[in-house]
PDB file of C-alpha atoms in Angstrom:
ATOM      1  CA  UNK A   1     -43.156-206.086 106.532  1.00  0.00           C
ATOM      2  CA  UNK A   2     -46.128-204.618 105.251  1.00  0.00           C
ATOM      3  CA  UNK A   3     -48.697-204.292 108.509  1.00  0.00           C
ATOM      4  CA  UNK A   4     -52.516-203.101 109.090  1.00  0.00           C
ATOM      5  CA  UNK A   5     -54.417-201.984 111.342  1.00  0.00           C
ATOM      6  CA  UNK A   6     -58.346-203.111 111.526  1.00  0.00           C
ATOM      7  CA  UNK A   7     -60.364-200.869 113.252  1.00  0.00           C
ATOM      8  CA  UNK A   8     -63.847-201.873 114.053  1.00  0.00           C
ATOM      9  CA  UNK A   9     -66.957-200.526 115.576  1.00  0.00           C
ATOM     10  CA  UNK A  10     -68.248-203.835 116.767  1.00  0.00           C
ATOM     11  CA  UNK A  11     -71.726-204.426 118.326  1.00  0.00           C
ATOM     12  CA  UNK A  12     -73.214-207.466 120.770  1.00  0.00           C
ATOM     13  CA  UNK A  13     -73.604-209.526 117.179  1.00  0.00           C
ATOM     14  CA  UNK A  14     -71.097-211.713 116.751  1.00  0.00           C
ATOM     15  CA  UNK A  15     -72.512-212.644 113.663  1.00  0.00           C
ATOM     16  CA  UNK A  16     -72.622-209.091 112.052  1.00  0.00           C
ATOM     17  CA  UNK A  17     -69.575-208.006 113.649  1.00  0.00           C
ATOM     18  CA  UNK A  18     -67.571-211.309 111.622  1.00  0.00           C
ATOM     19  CA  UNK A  19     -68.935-209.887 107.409  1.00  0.00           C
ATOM     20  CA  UNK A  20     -67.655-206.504 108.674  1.00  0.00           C
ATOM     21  CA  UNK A  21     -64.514-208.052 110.621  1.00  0.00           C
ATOM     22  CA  UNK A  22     -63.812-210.248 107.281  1.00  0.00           C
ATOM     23  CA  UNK A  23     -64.409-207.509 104.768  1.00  0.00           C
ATOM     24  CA  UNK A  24     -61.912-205.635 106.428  1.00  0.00           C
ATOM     25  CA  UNK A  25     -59.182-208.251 107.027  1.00  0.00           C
ATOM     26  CA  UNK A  26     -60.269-208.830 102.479  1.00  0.00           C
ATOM     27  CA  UNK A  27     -59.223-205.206 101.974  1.00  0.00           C
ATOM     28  CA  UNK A  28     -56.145-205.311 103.807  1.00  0.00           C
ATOM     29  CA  UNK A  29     -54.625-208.514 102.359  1.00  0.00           C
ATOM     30  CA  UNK A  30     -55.578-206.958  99.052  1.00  0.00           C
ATOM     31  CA  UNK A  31     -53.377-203.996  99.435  1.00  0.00           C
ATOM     32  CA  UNK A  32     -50.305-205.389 100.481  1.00  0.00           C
ATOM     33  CA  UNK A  33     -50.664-206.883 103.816  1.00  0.00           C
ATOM     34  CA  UNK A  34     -48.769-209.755 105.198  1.00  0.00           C
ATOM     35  CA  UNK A  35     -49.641-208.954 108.787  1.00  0.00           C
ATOM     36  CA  UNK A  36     -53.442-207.597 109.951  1.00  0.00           C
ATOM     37  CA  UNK A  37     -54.242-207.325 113.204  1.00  0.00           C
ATOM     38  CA  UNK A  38     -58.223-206.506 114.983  1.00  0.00           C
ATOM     39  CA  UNK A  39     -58.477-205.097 117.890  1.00  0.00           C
ATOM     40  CA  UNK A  40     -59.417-206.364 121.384  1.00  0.00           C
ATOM     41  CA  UNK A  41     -63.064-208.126 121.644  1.00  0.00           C
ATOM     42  CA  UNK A  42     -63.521-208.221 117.921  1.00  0.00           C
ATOM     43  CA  UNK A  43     -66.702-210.940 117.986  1.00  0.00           C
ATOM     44  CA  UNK A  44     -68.727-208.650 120.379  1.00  0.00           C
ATOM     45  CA  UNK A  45     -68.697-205.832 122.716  1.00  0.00           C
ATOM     46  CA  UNK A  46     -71.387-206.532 125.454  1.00  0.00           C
ATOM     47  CA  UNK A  47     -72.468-204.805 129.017  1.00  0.00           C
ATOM     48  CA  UNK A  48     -74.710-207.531 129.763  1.00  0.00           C
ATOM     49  CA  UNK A  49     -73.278-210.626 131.593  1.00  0.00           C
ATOM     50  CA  UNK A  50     -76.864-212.564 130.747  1.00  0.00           C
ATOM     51  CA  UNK A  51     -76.292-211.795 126.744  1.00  0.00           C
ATOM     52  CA  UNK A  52     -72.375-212.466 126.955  1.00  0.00           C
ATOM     53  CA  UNK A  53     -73.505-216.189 128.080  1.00  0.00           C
ATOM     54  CA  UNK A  54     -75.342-216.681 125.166  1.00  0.00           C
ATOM     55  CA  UNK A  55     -73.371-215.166 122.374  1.00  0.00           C
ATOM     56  CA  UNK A  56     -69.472-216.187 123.763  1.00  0.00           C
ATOM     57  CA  UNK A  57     -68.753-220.016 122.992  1.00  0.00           C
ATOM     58  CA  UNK A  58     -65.559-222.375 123.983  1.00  0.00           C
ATOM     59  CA  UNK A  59     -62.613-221.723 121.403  1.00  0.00           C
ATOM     60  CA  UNK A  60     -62.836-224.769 119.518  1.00  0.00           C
ATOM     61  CA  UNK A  61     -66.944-223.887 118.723  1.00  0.00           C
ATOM     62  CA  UNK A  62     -66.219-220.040 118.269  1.00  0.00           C
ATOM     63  CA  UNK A  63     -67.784-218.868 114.489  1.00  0.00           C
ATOM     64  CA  UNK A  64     -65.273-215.946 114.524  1.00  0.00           C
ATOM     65  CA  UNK A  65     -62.140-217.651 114.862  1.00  0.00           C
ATOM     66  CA  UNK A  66     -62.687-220.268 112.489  1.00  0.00           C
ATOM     67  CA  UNK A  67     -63.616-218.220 109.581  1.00  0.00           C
ATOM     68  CA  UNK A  68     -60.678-216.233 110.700  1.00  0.00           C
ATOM     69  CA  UNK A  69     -58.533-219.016 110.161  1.00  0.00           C
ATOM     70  CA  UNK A  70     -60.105-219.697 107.312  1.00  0.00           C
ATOM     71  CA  UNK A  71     -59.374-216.192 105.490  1.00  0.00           C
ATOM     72  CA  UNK A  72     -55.567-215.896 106.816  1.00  0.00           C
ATOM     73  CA  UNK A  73     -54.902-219.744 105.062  1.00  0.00           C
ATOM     74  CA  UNK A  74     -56.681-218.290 102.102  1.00  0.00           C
ATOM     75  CA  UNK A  75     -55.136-214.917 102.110  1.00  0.00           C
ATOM     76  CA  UNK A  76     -51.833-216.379 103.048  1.00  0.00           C
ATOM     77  CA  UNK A  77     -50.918-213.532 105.775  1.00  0.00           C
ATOM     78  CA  UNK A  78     -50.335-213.959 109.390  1.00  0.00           C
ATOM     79  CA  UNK A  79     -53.229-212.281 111.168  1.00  0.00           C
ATOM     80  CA  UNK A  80     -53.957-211.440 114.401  1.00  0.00           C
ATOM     81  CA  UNK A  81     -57.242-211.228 116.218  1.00  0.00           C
ATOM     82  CA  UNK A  82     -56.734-208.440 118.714  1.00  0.00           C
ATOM     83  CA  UNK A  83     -59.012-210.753 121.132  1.00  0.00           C
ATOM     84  CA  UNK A  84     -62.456-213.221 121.604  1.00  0.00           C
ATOM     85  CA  UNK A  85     -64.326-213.120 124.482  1.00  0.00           C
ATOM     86  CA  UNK A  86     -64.738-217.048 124.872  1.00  0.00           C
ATOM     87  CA  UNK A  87     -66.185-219.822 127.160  1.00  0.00           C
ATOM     88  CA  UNK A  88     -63.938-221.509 129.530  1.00  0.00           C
ATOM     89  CA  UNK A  89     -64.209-224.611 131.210  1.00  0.00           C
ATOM     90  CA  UNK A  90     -63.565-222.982 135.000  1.00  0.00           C
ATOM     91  CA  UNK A  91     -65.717-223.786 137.467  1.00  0.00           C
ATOM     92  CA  UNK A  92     -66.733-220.229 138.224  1.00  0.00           C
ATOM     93  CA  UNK A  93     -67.921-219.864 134.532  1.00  0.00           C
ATOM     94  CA  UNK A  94     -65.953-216.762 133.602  1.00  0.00           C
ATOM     95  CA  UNK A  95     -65.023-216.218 130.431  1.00  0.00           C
ATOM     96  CA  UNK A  96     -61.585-215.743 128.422  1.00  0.00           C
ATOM     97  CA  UNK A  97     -60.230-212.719 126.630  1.00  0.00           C
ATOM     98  CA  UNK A  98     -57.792-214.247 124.247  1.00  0.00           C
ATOM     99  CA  UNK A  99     -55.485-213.127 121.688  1.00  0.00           C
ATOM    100  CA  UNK A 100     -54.821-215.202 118.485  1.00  0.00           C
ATOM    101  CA  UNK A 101     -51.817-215.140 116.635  1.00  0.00           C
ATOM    102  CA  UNK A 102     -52.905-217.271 113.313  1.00  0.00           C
ATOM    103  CA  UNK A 103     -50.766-217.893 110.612  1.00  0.00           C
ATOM    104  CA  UNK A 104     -50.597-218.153 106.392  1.00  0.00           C
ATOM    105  CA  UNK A 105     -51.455-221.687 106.830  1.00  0.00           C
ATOM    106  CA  UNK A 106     -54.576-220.996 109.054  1.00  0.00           C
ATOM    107  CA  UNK A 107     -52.985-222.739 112.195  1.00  0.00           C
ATOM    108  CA  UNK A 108     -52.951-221.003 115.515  1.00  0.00           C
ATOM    109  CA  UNK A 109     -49.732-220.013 115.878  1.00  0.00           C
ATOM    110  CA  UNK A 110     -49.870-218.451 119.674  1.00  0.00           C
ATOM    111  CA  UNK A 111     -52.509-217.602 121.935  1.00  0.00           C
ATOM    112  CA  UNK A 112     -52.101-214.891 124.591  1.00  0.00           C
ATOM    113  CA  UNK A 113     -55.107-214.685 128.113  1.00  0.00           C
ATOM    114  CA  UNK A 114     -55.109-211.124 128.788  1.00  0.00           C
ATOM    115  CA  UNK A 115     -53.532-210.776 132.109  1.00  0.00           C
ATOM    116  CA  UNK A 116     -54.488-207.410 133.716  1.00  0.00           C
ATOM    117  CA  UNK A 117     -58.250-207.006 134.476  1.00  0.00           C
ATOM    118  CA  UNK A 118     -59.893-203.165 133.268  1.00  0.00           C
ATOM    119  CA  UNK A 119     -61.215-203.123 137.262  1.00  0.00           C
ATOM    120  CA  UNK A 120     -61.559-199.295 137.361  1.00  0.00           C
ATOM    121  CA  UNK A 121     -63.644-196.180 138.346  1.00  0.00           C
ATOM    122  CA  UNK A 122     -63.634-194.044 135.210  1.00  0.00           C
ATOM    123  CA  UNK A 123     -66.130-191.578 136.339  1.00  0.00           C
ATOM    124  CA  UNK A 124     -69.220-191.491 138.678  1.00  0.00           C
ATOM    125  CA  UNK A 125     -70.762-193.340 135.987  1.00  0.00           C
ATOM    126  CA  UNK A 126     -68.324-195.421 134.438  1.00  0.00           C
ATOM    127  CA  UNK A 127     -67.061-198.342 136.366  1.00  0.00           C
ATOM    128  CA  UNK A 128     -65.596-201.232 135.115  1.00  0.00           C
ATOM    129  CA  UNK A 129     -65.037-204.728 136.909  1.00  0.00           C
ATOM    130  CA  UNK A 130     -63.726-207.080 133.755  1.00  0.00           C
ATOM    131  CA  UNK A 131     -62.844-209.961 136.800  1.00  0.00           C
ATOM    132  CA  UNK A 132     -66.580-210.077 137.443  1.00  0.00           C
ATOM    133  CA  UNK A 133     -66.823-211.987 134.228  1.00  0.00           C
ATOM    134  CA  UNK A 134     -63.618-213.065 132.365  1.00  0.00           C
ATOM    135  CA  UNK A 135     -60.396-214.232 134.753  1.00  0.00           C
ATOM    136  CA  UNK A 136     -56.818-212.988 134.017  1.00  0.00           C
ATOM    137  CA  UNK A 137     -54.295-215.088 132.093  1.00  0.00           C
ATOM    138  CA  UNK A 138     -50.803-216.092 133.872  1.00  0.00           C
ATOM    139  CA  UNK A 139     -48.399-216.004 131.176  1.00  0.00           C
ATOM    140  CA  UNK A 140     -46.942-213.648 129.070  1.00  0.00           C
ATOM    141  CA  UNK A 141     -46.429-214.860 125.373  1.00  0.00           C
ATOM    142  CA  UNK A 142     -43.527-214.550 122.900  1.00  0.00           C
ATOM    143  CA  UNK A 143     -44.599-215.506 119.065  1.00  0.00           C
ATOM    144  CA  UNK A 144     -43.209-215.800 115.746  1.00  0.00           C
ATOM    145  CA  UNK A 145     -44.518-213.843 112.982  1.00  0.00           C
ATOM    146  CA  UNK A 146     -42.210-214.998 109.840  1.00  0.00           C
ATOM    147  CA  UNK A 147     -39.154-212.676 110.492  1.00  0.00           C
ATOM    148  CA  UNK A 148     -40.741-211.312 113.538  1.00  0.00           C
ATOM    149  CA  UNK A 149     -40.884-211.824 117.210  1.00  0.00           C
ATOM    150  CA  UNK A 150     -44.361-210.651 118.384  1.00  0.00           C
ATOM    151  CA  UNK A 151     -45.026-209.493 122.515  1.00  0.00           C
ATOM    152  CA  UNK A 152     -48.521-210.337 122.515  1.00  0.00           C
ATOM    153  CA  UNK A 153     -50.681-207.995 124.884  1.00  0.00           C
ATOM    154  CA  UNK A 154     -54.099-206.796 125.265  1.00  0.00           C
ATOM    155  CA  UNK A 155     -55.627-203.285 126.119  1.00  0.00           C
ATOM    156  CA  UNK A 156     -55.027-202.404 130.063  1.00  0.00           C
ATOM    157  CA  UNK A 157     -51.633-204.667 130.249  1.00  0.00           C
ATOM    158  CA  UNK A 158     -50.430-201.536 128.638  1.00  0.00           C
ATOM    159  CA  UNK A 159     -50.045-199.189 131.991  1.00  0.00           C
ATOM    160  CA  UNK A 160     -48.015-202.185 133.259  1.00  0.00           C
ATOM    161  CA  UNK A 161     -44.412-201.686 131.900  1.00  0.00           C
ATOM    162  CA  UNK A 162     -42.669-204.528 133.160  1.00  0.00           C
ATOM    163  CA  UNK A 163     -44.797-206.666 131.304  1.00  0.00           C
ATOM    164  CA  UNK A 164     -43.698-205.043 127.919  1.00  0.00           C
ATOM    165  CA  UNK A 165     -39.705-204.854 129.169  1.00  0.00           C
ATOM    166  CA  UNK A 166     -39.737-208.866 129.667  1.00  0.00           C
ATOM    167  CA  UNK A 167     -40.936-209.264 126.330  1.00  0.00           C
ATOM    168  CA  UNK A 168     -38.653-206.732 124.775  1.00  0.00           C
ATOM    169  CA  UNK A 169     -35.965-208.533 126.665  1.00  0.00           C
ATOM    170  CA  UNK A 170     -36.748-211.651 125.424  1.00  0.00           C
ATOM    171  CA  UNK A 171     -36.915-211.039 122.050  1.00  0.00           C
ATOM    172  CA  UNK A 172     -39.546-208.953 120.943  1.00  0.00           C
ATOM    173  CA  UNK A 173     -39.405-206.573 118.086  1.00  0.00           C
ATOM    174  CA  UNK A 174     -43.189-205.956 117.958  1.00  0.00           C
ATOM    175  CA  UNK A 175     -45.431-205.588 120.670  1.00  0.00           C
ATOM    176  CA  UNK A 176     -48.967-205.895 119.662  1.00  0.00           C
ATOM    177  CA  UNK A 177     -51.442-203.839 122.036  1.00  0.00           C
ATOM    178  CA  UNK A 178     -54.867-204.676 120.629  1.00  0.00           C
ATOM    179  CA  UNK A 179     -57.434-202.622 122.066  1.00  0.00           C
ATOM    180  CA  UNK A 180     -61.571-201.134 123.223  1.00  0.00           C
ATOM    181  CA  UNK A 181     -60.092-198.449 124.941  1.00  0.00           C
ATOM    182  CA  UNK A 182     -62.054-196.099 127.209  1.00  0.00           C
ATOM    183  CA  UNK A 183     -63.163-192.808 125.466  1.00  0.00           C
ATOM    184  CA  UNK A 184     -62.238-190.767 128.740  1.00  0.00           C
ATOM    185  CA  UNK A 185     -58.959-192.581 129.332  1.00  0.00           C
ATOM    186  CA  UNK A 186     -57.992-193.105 125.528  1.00  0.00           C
ATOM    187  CA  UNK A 187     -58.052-189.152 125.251  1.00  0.00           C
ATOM    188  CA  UNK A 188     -55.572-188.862 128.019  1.00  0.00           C
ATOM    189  CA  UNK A 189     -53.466-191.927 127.703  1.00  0.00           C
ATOM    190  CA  UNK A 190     -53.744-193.920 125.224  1.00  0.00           C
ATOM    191  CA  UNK A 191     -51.087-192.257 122.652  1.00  0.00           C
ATOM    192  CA  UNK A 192     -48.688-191.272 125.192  1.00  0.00           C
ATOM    193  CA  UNK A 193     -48.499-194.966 126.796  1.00  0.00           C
ATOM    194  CA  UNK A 194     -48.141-196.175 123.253  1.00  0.00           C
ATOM    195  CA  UNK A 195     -45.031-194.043 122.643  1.00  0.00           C
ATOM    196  CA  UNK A 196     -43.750-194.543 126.520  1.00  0.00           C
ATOM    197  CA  UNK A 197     -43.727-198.792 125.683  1.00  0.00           C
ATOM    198  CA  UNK A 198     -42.096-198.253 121.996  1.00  0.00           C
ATOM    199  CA  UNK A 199     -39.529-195.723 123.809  1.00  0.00           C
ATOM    200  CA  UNK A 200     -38.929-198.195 126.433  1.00  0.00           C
ATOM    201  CA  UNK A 201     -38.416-201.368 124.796  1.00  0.00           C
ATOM    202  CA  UNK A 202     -37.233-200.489 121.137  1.00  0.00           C
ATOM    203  CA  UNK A 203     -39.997-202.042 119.861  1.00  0.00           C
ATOM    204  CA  UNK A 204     -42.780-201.404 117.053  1.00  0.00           C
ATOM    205  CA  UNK A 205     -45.767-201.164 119.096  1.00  0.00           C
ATOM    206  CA  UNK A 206     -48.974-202.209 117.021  1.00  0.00           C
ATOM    207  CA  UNK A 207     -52.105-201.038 118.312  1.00  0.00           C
ATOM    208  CA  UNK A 208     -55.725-201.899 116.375  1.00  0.00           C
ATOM    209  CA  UNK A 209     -58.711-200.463 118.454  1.00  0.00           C
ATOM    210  CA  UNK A 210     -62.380-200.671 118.491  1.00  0.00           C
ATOM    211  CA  UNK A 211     -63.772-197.048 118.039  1.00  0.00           C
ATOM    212  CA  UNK A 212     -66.684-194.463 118.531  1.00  0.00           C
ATOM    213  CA  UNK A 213     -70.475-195.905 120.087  1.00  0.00           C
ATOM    214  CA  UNK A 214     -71.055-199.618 120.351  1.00  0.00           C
ATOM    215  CA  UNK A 215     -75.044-200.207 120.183  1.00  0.00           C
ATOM    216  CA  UNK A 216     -76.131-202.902 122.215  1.00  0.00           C
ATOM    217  CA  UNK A 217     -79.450-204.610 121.591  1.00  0.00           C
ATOM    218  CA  UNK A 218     -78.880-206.564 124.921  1.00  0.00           C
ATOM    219  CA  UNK A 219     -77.156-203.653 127.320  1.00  0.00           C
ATOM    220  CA  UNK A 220     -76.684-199.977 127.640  1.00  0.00           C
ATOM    221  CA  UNK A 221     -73.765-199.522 125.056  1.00  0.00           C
ATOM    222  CA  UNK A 222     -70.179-197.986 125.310  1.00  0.00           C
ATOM    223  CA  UNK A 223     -67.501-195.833 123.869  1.00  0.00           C
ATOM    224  CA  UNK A 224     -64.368-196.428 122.669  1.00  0.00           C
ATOM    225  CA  UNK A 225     -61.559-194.420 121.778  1.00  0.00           C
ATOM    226  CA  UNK A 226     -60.486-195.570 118.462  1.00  0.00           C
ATOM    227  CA  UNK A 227     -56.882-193.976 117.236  1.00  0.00           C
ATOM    228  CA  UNK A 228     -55.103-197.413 116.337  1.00  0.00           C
ATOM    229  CA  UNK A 229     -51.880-196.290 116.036  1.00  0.00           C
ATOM    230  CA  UNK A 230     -48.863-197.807 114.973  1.00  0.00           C
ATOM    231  CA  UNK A 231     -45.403-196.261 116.841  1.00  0.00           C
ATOM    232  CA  UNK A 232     -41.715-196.869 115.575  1.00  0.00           C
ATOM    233  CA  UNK A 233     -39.104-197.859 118.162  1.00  0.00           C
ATOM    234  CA  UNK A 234     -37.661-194.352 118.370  1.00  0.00           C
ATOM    235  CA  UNK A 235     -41.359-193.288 119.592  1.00  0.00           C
ATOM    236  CA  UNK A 236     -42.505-191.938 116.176  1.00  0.00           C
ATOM    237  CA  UNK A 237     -46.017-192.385 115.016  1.00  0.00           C
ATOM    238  CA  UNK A 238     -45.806-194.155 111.922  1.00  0.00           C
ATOM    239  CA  UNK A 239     -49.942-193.957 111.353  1.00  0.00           C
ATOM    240  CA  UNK A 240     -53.077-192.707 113.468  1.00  0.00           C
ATOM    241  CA  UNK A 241     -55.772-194.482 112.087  1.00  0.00           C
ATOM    242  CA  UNK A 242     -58.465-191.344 113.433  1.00  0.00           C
ATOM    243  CA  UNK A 243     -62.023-192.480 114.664  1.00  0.00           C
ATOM    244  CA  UNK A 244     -63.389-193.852 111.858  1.00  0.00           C
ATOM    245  CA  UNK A 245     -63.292-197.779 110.956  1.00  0.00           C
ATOM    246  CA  UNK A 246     -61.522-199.219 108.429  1.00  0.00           C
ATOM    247  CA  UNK A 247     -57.999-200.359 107.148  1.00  0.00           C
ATOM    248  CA  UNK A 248     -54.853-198.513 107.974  1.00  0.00           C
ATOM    249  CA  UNK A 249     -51.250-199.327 106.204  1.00  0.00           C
ATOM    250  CA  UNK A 250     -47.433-199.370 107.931  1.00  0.00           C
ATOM    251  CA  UNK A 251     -44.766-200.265 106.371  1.00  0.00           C
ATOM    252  CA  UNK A 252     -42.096-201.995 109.295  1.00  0.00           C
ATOM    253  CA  UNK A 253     -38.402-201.877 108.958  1.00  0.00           C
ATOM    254  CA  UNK A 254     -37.214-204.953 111.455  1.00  0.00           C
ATOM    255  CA  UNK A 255     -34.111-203.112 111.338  1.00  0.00           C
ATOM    256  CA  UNK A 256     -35.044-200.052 113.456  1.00  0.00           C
ATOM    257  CA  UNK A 257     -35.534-201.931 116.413  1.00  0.00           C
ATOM    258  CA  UNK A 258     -31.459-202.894 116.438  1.00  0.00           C
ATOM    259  CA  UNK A 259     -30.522-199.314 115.639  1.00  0.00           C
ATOM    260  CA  UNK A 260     -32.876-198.033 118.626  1.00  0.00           C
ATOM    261  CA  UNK A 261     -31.599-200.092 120.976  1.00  0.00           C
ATOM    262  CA  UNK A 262     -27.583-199.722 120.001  1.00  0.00           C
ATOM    263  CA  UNK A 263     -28.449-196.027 120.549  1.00  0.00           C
ATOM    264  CA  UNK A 264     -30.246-196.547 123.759  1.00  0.00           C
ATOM    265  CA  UNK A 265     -29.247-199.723 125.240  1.00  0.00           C
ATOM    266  CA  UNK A 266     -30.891-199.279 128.425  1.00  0.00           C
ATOM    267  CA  UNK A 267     -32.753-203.147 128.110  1.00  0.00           C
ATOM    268  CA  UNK A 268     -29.470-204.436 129.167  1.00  0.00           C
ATOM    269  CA  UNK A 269     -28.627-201.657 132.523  1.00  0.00           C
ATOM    270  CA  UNK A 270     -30.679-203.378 134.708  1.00  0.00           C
ATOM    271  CA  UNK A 271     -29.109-203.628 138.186  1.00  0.00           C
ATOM    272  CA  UNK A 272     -30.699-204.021 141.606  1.00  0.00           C
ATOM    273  CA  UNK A 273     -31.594-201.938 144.116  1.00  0.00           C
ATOM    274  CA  UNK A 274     -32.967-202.125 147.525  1.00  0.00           C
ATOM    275  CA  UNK A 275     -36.032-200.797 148.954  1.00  0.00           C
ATOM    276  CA  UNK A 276     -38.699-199.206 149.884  1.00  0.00           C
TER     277      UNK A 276
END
């Protein structure tokens, strides 16, 4: 399977962000591609809960996800969208941060609510409270992806392990980690996670990211790591996509994940213990 990477610099424009989004997703289908994947919030990165109201809309009215659809049916590829912030119908108005799993016929195939909230003091001056606006999902999500059984997970679910082990034990050969990580944390984390969940599970572990400065005309603006990377089963990186955006190619060999785990079979040890 022939896989790639978007990586996108988006800004608070959903409307902007979708002709670069699209031209992207264009490129990669043209070289090969039967499954793209875009990172995490790929309509809009916004600090401003005000301008978030106006831009995000309910699934079924969202601009991005329909011509999404649109382009994997005509494309014929399975495609991922990383994630959409999106409307809900909850009574305390928060939002949705949703992953898409579309396929070559334009249907949605899976859809994944990010579970684990980015609630976090990064600095003095970086502090994050993602429950403030969107609420967690409750259920993690096994897909199929042609030949392949996709873990579908978003951003800060990564640093929770057992998340990625009941996939893996489930099924999963790829886990997809879509992703606006933290310039501070991505520099210390980010590729060493992404190798500690392949390692653990015996999984490909597919990671698109948003990268360098988002402007904001509506907030202050953020930074984002960038490095999509994808990681074979053994814990190799197969590509590091830098901090530029654009399209980056992996070939997948389905196969690897049975030979990892025959040499390590450690997803069947499990035993209990007690305490503390």
């Amino acid at each position: 399977m022939r896989a790639a990477l978007v990586q996108l610099t988006v800004t608070d424009d959903p409307e902007e962000n979708l002709a670069v989004t699209l031209g992207h997703v264009r490129a990669a289908a043209a070289a090969g591609a039967e499954f793209v994947l875009t990172p995490e919030c790929t309509n809009a990165l916004s600090s401003s809960r005000e301008h978030q109201r106006r831009i995000l809309r309910p699934e079924e009215e969202d601009a991005t996800l329909a011509a999404l659809r649109e382009e994997a049916a005509r494309a014929g590829i399975w495609l991922l969208v990383g994630s959409l912030g999106l409307r809900t119908h909850e009574a305390d108005g928060r939002f949705a941060n949703r992953s898409f799993l579309i396929g070559p016929d334009g249907a949605v195939a899976a859809r994944y609510d990010k579970i684990h909230m980015f609630d976090v003091n990064v600095s003095e001056t970086e502090v994050y409270r993602e429950s403030a606006a969107y609420r967690p999902g409750g259920a993690a999500v096994l897909a199929q992806a042609g030949e392949a059984a996709v873990g579908m997970t978003v951003c800060y679910d990564l640093r929770f392990p057992h998340l990625y082990r009941r996939l893996a034990q489930a099924g999963a050969q790829i886990l997809t980690v879509p992703a606006a990580f933290n310039h501070l944390t991505g520099a210390a984390h980010w590729e060493v996670l992404l190798r500690a969940r392949a390692i653990e599970t015996g999984c490909f572990v597919l990671a698109p990211a948003q990268t360098g400065f988002h402007a904001e005309a509506h907030g202050k603006g953020r930074r984002t790591h960038g490095h999509s990377l994808a990681v074979a089963p053994w814990g190799e990186i197969l590509a590091d996509a830098g901090t530029e955006p654009g399209v980056t190619l992996v070939d997948l060999d389905l196969a690897e994940v049975a030979r990892a785990r025959h040499r390590v079979p450690s997803l069947g040890h499990d035993r209990p213990f007690d305490g503390p």
